[in-house]
Amino acid sequence: MNRRSFAKSLLAAPAISTLAAQQVDRRSNGLPPLTIKDVKVITTNGGARYRWVFVKIITSEPGLYGIGSANNNYQTQAVIAALEHHLKPWLIGKDPNQIEDLWQSAHLRTYWRNGPVNNNVLSGMDMALWDIKGKRAGMPVYELLGGKVRDAVPCYDHVGGKDASEASEAVLKSLASGYRHVRIQFGGYGGGGFISPGTGSRPEGARSIPGFDEEVYVHQVTKMFEQVRAKIGFEAKLCHDVHSHLTGMNAVEFCRRLQPLQMHFVEDVLAPEQLSWYKHIRQVCTTPQAVGELFTHPFEYVPLMTDRLIDYVRCRVSGIGGITPAKKVAHLCEAFGTKTAFQEGGENDPVNQLAAYHVDLSSPGFGIQEENHFPPSVYEILPGTAEIRKGYLYGNGRPGLGIDIDEALAAKNPIRPGNNGSAYPLDRAMDGSIVKP
Ligand code: MG
């Protein structure tokens, strides 16, 4: 390079930075650069007995913030501490536009990946960032994810009954209220297969609790579904959650016996430690399998999808780290012919429900969403909470996620620690050993 061309290259330098500035302008539609100014952790019991944790990301643009769900009913304080002491100092000052890069770097920020606590931290951040992006664009998040591919999100209802007659009546009521999909649990959630306290063969000094027995479960629950189908016919799309209570060949036999009853799906018939049994289930029947409520990374589903061993993916959006990974799960489902059935659960919150809604509404790989409904107090503390009408979930179409938190009301309804360190309650077998949840 001679002296003249070197001088020319120096003169060209400002043009490159101008181009970069134009690219930045185009990316944010002429809006000024944005930074994260503060991260607030907001907790509330929702005017009931919830232990909800939300993240509020406040930006440099006056009045522009986003909220996300970091709710973890069983390790609430660990999530709060991780948000306050680890995420917040790391996130302040960063550009909220770069959701994917922030998700990837927050995922690797802990060096050891995954785990429910860090996934809830990621989820709080990720949902809040999508909320901000939607508000800034003046669009609901589903528009940014590709727009609606369905008019509303169908949900499955929950019913129970101590016997087939009660359960059948409950299903018919649910159908009359507009649902097409109904999950039946017998004798309460996680019920079926229990032998009453103090009865049956037990060790000396046994606890006075119901004892779980796999073979009793296989017999009782399949018989009940036979009786329900005999009473109500085959119009209702029936589901059932085994909650990982079965092992090996009992899980295979359970699904085989249900085949003539044309289930919509059977959920978590096996614990996540025993996934290789799914290929044996496939060899003997076509009962559809919903799997993975306890999975904590979307890539865990990949071998199950590629081998066509499962039919529905059951993760909770906040349990895998938010909208960004949930959309990837939905894309994987579309590619491999699996479907999403995002988990809700009674202790789940309305911000997570809406996050799932935006993914559901924009994803061809969607199958069904779990129902969750809230008491009136929640609609006051979290205005914009979605509504279920005649079996379908509706958001409000406002920009972002479409939900807000009344911080003063949330503070008036503080969370309280649960008994026993808020531990998930475990069932036990007749000999006193733990049954996997
Ligand atoms: Mg479940």
Coordinates of C-alpha atoms and ligand atoms in Angstrom, one line a residue:
M1 CA 0.0 0.0 0.0
N2 CA 1.5 3.4 -1.0
R3 CA 1.2 6.5 1.1
R4 CA -1.8 7.9 -1.0
S5 CA -3.9 4.7 -0.7
F6 CA -3.1 4.4 3.0
A7 CA -4.4 8.0 3.5
K8 CA -7.5 7.1 1.5
S9 CA -8.2 4.1 3.7
L10 CA -8.0 6.3 6.8
L11 CA -10.5 8.7 5.2
A12 CA -12.8 5.6 4.5
A13 CA -12.8 4.7 8.2
P14 CA -15.7 7.0 9.3
A15 CA -17.8 5.7 6.4
I16 CA -17.6 2.2 8.0
S17 CA -18.8 3.5 11.4
T18 CA -21.6 5.4 9.7
L19 CA -22.7 2.2 8.0
A20 CA -22.6 0.4 11.4
A21 CA -24.7 3.1 12.9
Q22 CA -27.2 2.8 10.0
Q23 CA -27.5 -0.9 10.7
V24 CA -28.2 -0.3 14.3
D25 CA -30.9 2.2 13.3
R26 CA -32.5 -0.2 10.9
R27 CA -32.5 -3.0 13.5
S28 CA -34.5 -0.8 16.0
N29 CA -36.5 1.0 13.4
G30 CA -34.8 4.4 14.0
L31 CA -35.3 4.1 17.8
P32 CA -32.4 5.1 20.0
P33 CA -30.1 2.5 21.5
L34 CA -31.6 0.7 24.5
T35 CA -29.9 -0.6 27.7
I36 CA -31.0 -2.5 30.7
K37 CA -31.1 -0.1 33.6
D38 CA -32.4 -2.3 36.4
V39 CA -33.6 -5.8 37.3
K40 CA -36.3 -6.1 40.0
V41 CA -37.4 -9.4 41.6
I42 CA -41.1 -9.2 42.5
T43 CA -42.7 -11.9 44.6
T44 CA -46.4 -12.5 45.5
N45 CA -48.8 -15.1 46.7
G46 CA -51.3 -13.9 44.2
G47 CA -53.8 -13.3 47.0
A48 CA -53.8 -17.1 47.5
R49 CA -51.1 -19.6 48.4
Y50 CA -48.8 -19.3 45.5
R51 CA -45.0 -18.7 45.8
W52 CA -44.5 -16.7 42.6
V53 CA -41.3 -15.0 41.5
F54 CA -41.3 -12.5 38.7
V55 CA -38.5 -10.6 37.0
K56 CA -39.0 -7.0 35.9
I57 CA -36.4 -5.7 33.5
I58 CA -36.4 -1.9 33.3
T59 CA -34.8 -0.2 30.2
S60 CA -33.3 3.1 29.5
E61 CA -36.4 4.2 27.6
P62 CA -38.8 5.8 30.1
G63 CA -41.7 3.6 30.9
L64 CA -40.4 0.6 28.9
Y65 CA -40.0 -2.6 30.9
G66 CA -40.8 -6.3 30.6
I67 CA -41.8 -9.0 33.0
G68 CA -41.0 -12.7 33.1
S69 CA -41.8 -15.8 35.2
A70 CA -39.1 -17.3 37.4
N71 CA -41.6 -19.2 39.4
N72 CA -40.3 -22.3 41.2
N73 CA -42.6 -23.6 44.0
Y74 CA -40.0 -25.9 45.5
Q75 CA -36.8 -23.8 45.4
T76 CA -38.2 -20.3 45.5
Q77 CA -35.5 -18.7 47.7
A78 CA -32.7 -20.2 45.6
V79 CA -34.2 -18.6 42.5
I80 CA -34.6 -15.3 44.2
A81 CA -31.0 -15.3 45.4
A82 CA -29.7 -16.3 41.9
L83 CA -31.6 -13.5 40.3
E84 CA -30.5 -10.9 42.9
H85 CA -26.9 -11.9 43.3
H86 CA -26.0 -13.4 39.9
L87 CA -28.2 -12.4 37.1
K88 CA -28.9 -8.8 38.0
P89 CA -25.3 -7.5 38.3
W90 CA -24.4 -9.4 35.0
L91 CA -27.5 -8.1 33.1
I92 CA -27.5 -4.4 33.9
G93 CA -26.0 -2.3 31.1
K94 CA -26.6 -4.9 28.4
D95 CA -28.7 -4.4 25.2
P96 CA -32.1 -6.0 25.7
N97 CA -32.6 -6.3 21.9
Q98 CA -30.2 -9.2 21.7
I99 CA -32.5 -11.9 23.2
E100 CA -30.8 -14.9 21.6
D101 CA -27.3 -13.8 22.5
L102 CA -28.4 -12.9 26.0
W103 CA -30.1 -16.3 26.4
Q104 CA -27.0 -18.2 25.1
S105 CA -24.6 -16.2 27.3
A106 CA -26.8 -16.4 30.4
H107 CA -27.1 -20.1 29.8
L108 CA -23.3 -20.5 29.7
R109 CA -22.7 -17.8 32.4
T110 CA -23.0 -20.4 35.1
Y111 CA -20.4 -22.7 33.3
W112 CA -22.4 -25.7 34.4
R113 CA -25.6 -25.7 32.2
N114 CA -29.2 -26.4 32.9
G115 CA -30.8 -27.3 36.2
P116 CA -34.2 -26.0 37.3
V117 CA -33.0 -23.0 39.3
N118 CA -30.9 -21.6 36.5
N119 CA -33.6 -22.4 33.9
N120 CA -36.1 -20.3 36.0
V121 CA -33.6 -17.5 36.1
L122 CA -33.2 -17.7 32.3
S123 CA -36.9 -17.8 31.9
G124 CA -37.5 -14.7 34.0
M125 CA -35.0 -12.8 31.8
D126 CA -36.1 -14.3 28.5
M127 CA -39.8 -13.6 28.9
A128 CA -39.1 -10.1 30.1
L129 CA -36.9 -9.4 27.0
W130 CA -39.6 -10.7 24.6
D131 CA -42.2 -8.5 26.5
I132 CA -39.9 -5.5 25.9
K133 CA -39.4 -6.3 22.3
G134 CA -43.1 -6.7 21.7
K135 CA -43.9 -3.4 23.5
R136 CA -41.2 -1.6 21.5
A137 CA -42.6 -3.0 18.3
G138 CA -46.2 -2.3 19.3
M139 CA -47.1 -5.9 18.7
P140 CA -48.0 -9.0 20.7
V141 CA -45.1 -11.4 21.1
Y142 CA -46.8 -14.0 18.8
E143 CA -46.6 -11.6 15.9
L144 CA -42.8 -11.5 16.4
L145 CA -42.7 -15.3 16.5
G146 CA -44.3 -15.5 13.1
G147 CA -47.9 -14.5 13.7
K148 CA -51.0 -16.6 14.4
V149 CA -51.4 -20.1 12.9
R150 CA -54.6 -20.7 14.9
D151 CA -57.4 -18.5 16.2
A152 CA -57.0 -19.4 19.9
V153 CA -55.2 -22.0 22.0
P154 CA -57.2 -25.2 22.9
C155 CA -56.6 -26.5 26.4
Y156 CA -57.3 -29.7 28.1
D157 CA -59.4 -29.7 31.3
H158 CA -58.7 -31.6 34.5
V159 CA -61.3 -33.8 36.1
G160 CA -61.2 -36.3 38.9
G161 CA -63.5 -38.8 40.5
K162 CA -63.3 -41.5 43.2
D163 CA -64.7 -44.0 40.7
A164 CA -65.6 -44.3 37.0
S165 CA -69.1 -43.0 37.5
E166 CA -68.0 -39.8 39.2
A167 CA -65.3 -39.3 36.6
S168 CA -67.7 -39.9 33.7
E169 CA -70.1 -37.2 35.0
A170 CA -67.2 -34.8 35.4
V171 CA -66.1 -35.5 31.8
L172 CA -69.6 -34.8 30.5
K173 CA -69.7 -31.6 32.4
S174 CA -66.4 -30.5 31.0
L175 CA -67.5 -31.3 27.4
A176 CA -70.7 -29.3 28.0
S177 CA -68.6 -26.3 29.2
G178 CA -66.7 -26.3 25.8
Y179 CA -63.6 -28.5 26.4
R180 CA -62.8 -31.3 23.9
H181 CA -59.8 -32.7 25.8
V182 CA -60.1 -33.9 29.4
R183 CA -57.4 -35.4 31.7
I184 CA -58.8 -37.8 34.2
Q185 CA -57.1 -38.6 37.5
F186 CA -58.7 -41.1 39.9
G187 CA -59.0 -40.5 43.6
G188 CA -57.3 -37.1 43.4
Y189 CA -54.2 -36.1 41.5
G190 CA -51.6 -38.8 41.5
G191 CA -54.3 -41.2 42.7
G192 CA -54.9 -44.8 41.8
G193 CA -52.9 -47.8 42.9
F194 CA -52.8 -46.8 46.6
I195 CA -53.5 -49.2 49.4
S196 CA -55.1 -47.5 52.4
P197 CA -53.0 -46.7 55.5
G198 CA -52.7 -49.5 58.0
T199 CA -53.9 -52.2 55.6
G200 CA -52.1 -54.8 53.5
S201 CA -48.7 -56.3 54.2
R202 CA -46.4 -53.7 55.6
P203 CA -43.1 -53.7 57.6
E204 CA -43.2 -53.3 61.4
G205 CA -43.5 -49.7 62.4
A206 CA -44.6 -48.7 58.9
R207 CA -45.8 -45.0 58.5
S208 CA -49.5 -44.5 58.4
I209 CA -49.7 -43.5 54.8
P210 CA -51.2 -44.9 51.6
G211 CA -48.8 -47.4 50.0
F212 CA -48.4 -47.4 46.2
D213 CA -48.5 -50.7 44.3
E214 CA -47.7 -50.7 40.6
E215 CA -49.7 -53.8 39.6
V216 CA -52.7 -52.5 41.5
Y217 CA -52.4 -49.2 39.6
V218 CA -52.2 -50.9 36.2
H219 CA -55.3 -52.9 37.0
Q220 CA -57.4 -50.2 38.7
V221 CA -56.7 -47.3 36.3
T222 CA -57.1 -49.3 33.1
K223 CA -60.4 -50.8 34.4
M224 CA -61.7 -47.3 35.3
F225 CA -60.9 -46.0 31.8
E226 CA -62.8 -49.0 30.3
Q227 CA -65.8 -48.1 32.4
V228 CA -65.6 -44.4 31.5
R229 CA -65.5 -45.2 27.8
A230 CA -68.4 -47.6 28.2
K231 CA -70.4 -44.8 29.9
I232 CA -69.5 -41.7 27.7
G233 CA -68.3 -43.2 24.4
F234 CA -65.4 -42.0 22.4
E235 CA -66.2 -38.3 21.7
A236 CA -64.0 -36.9 24.6
K237 CA -60.2 -36.9 24.0
L238 CA -59.0 -38.4 27.2
C239 CA -55.6 -38.0 28.8
H240 CA -54.1 -39.4 32.0
D241 CA -50.9 -38.6 34.0
V242 CA -49.0 -41.5 35.6
H243 CA -46.6 -39.0 37.1
S244 CA -43.6 -41.4 36.6
H245 CA -45.1 -43.9 39.1
L246 CA -44.6 -47.0 36.9
T247 CA -41.4 -48.9 36.0
G248 CA -40.4 -51.0 33.1
M249 CA -42.8 -53.7 32.0
N250 CA -45.7 -52.3 34.1
A251 CA -45.5 -49.1 32.1
V252 CA -45.5 -51.1 28.9
E253 CA -48.5 -53.2 30.1
F254 CA -50.4 -50.1 31.2
C255 CA -50.1 -48.5 27.8
R256 CA -51.0 -51.8 26.0
R257 CA -54.2 -52.2 28.0
L258 CA -55.2 -48.6 27.3
Q259 CA -54.8 -49.0 23.5
P260 CA -58.5 -50.1 22.8
L261 CA -59.7 -47.0 24.8
Q262 CA -58.1 -44.6 22.3
M263 CA -56.4 -42.2 24.7
H264 CA -55.4 -38.8 23.5
F265 CA -52.2 -39.3 25.5
V266 CA -50.8 -41.0 28.5
E267 CA -48.4 -38.7 30.4
D268 CA -45.1 -39.6 32.0
V269 CA -45.7 -43.3 32.3
L270 CA -42.0 -43.6 33.1
A271 CA -39.6 -41.6 35.2
P272 CA -37.0 -39.6 33.2
E273 CA -34.3 -42.0 34.3
Q274 CA -36.0 -44.9 32.4
L275 CA -36.6 -43.3 28.9
S276 CA -35.2 -46.3 27.0
W277 CA -38.4 -48.3 27.9
Y278 CA -40.4 -46.1 25.5
K279 CA -39.1 -48.2 22.5
H280 CA -40.7 -51.3 24.2
I281 CA -44.0 -49.4 24.5
R282 CA -43.9 -48.6 20.8
Q283 CA -43.3 -52.2 20.0
V284 CA -46.6 -53.3 21.6
C285 CA -49.1 -50.5 21.1
T286 CA -50.0 -47.1 19.7
T287 CA -51.1 -45.4 22.9
P288 CA -49.8 -41.8 22.4
Q289 CA -47.0 -40.8 24.9
A290 CA -46.7 -37.4 26.4
V291 CA -43.3 -37.0 28.0
G292 CA -40.9 -34.7 29.7
E293 CA -42.5 -32.5 32.4
L294 CA -39.2 -32.9 34.3
F295 CA -36.8 -32.3 31.5
T296 CA -34.8 -29.2 31.8
H297 CA -33.1 -28.8 28.4
P298 CA -34.8 -28.9 25.0
F299 CA -32.1 -31.1 23.5
E300 CA -33.1 -33.9 25.9
Y301 CA -36.1 -34.5 23.6
V302 CA -34.1 -34.9 20.4
P303 CA -33.4 -38.6 20.5
L304 CA -36.9 -39.4 21.6
M305 CA -38.2 -37.3 18.7
T306 CA -35.8 -38.6 16.0
D307 CA -36.7 -42.2 17.0
R308 CA -40.4 -41.3 17.0
L309 CA -40.8 -42.7 20.5
I310 CA -43.0 -39.9 21.9
D311 CA -46.0 -37.9 20.6
Y312 CA -46.2 -34.9 22.9
V313 CA -43.5 -32.8 24.7
R314 CA -44.6 -31.8 28.2
C315 CA -42.1 -29.3 29.3
R316 CA -43.1 -26.1 31.3
V317 CA -42.0 -23.0 29.3
S318 CA -40.4 -21.5 32.4
G319 CA -38.8 -24.9 33.3
I320 CA -36.7 -25.0 30.2
G321 CA -35.7 -21.3 30.2
G322 CA -38.5 -19.3 28.5
I323 CA -39.9 -18.5 25.1
T324 CA -36.6 -18.7 23.2
P325 CA -36.0 -22.5 23.9
A326 CA -39.8 -23.2 23.9
K327 CA -40.0 -21.9 20.3
K328 CA -37.1 -24.2 19.4
V329 CA -38.9 -27.2 21.0
A330 CA -42.0 -26.3 18.9
H331 CA -39.8 -26.2 15.7
L332 CA -38.3 -29.6 16.6
C333 CA -41.9 -30.9 17.1
E334 CA -42.9 -29.7 13.7
A335 CA -39.9 -31.3 12.0
F336 CA -40.3 -34.7 13.6
G337 CA -44.1 -35.0 13.8
T338 CA -44.2 -34.6 17.6
K339 CA -46.5 -32.0 19.2
T340 CA -46.2 -29.6 22.1
A341 CA -48.3 -30.0 25.2
F342 CA -46.8 -27.3 27.5
Q343 CA -47.3 -28.1 31.2
E344 CA -49.0 -25.7 33.6
G345 CA -49.8 -27.3 37.0
G346 CA -51.7 -25.7 39.9
E347 CA -48.8 -23.8 41.3
N348 CA -47.9 -22.2 37.9
D349 CA -48.4 -18.5 37.2
P350 CA -50.1 -16.3 34.6
V351 CA -47.0 -14.9 33.1
N352 CA -45.7 -18.4 32.2
Q353 CA -49.2 -19.3 30.9
L354 CA -49.1 -16.3 28.5
A355 CA -45.5 -17.1 27.4
A356 CA -46.8 -20.6 26.4
Y357 CA -49.8 -19.0 24.7
H358 CA -47.6 -16.8 22.4
V359 CA -45.5 -19.9 21.4
D360 CA -48.7 -22.0 21.0
L361 CA -50.5 -19.5 18.9
S362 CA -47.5 -19.1 16.4
S363 CA -46.4 -22.8 16.2
P364 CA -47.5 -25.4 13.7
G365 CA -45.9 -28.0 16.1
F366 CA -48.4 -27.2 18.8
G367 CA -50.7 -30.0 20.1
I368 CA -52.5 -28.9 23.2
Q369 CA -51.9 -26.8 26.3
E370 CA -52.7 -27.7 29.9
E371 CA -55.5 -25.7 31.5
N372 CA -54.7 -23.4 34.4
H373 CA -57.2 -21.0 36.0
F374 CA -56.8 -18.4 38.7
P375 CA -58.8 -16.8 41.4
P376 CA -60.1 -13.2 40.9
S377 CA -57.3 -11.8 43.1
V378 CA -54.8 -12.8 40.5
Y379 CA -56.5 -10.7 37.8
E380 CA -56.1 -7.7 40.1
I381 CA -52.4 -8.3 41.0
L382 CA -51.5 -9.3 37.4
P383 CA -53.8 -7.4 35.1
G384 CA -53.9 -8.9 31.6
T385 CA -54.0 -12.5 32.9
A386 CA -55.3 -14.7 30.1
E387 CA -58.8 -16.1 30.1
I388 CA -60.1 -19.6 29.3
R389 CA -63.5 -19.5 27.5
K390 CA -65.2 -22.7 26.3
G391 CA -61.9 -24.7 26.4
Y392 CA -59.8 -22.1 24.6
L393 CA -57.1 -19.8 26.1
Y394 CA -57.2 -16.1 25.0
G395 CA -54.7 -13.3 25.5
N396 CA -55.7 -9.7 25.1
G397 CA -53.7 -8.8 22.0
R398 CA -51.8 -6.0 23.7
P399 CA -48.1 -5.4 22.7
G400 CA -45.6 -7.7 24.4
L401 CA -46.9 -10.5 26.6
G402 CA -50.0 -8.5 27.4
I403 CA -49.7 -8.7 31.2
D404 CA -48.5 -6.4 34.0
I405 CA -47.8 -6.6 37.8
D406 CA -49.3 -4.2 40.3
E407 CA -46.3 -4.0 42.5
A408 CA -48.1 -2.4 45.4
L409 CA -50.7 -5.1 45.4
A410 CA -48.1 -7.8 45.0
A411 CA -46.2 -6.4 48.1
K412 CA -49.5 -6.6 50.1
N413 CA -49.7 -10.3 49.3
P414 CA -46.3 -11.7 50.2
I415 CA -45.1 -15.2 49.7
R416 CA -44.7 -17.5 52.7
P417 CA -42.4 -20.5 53.0
G418 CA -44.1 -23.9 52.6
N419 CA -43.9 -26.7 55.2
N420 CA -40.8 -28.9 55.2
G421 CA -38.7 -26.4 53.1
S422 CA -41.4 -26.2 50.4
A423 CA -40.4 -29.8 49.4
Y424 CA -42.4 -31.6 46.7
P425 CA -44.5 -34.3 48.6
L426 CA -43.3 -37.8 47.8
D427 CA -45.4 -41.0 47.6
R428 CA -44.1 -44.2 49.0
A429 CA -44.5 -47.9 48.2
M430 CA -45.8 -50.5 50.7
D431 CA -42.3 -51.3 52.0
G432 CA -41.7 -47.5 52.7
S433 CA -39.5 -46.9 49.7
I434 CA -39.8 -43.7 47.6
V435 CA -42.0 -43.8 44.4
K436 CA -40.5 -41.4 41.8
P437 CA -42.7 -38.4 41.1
Ligands
MG1 MG -47.6 -34.3 34.6

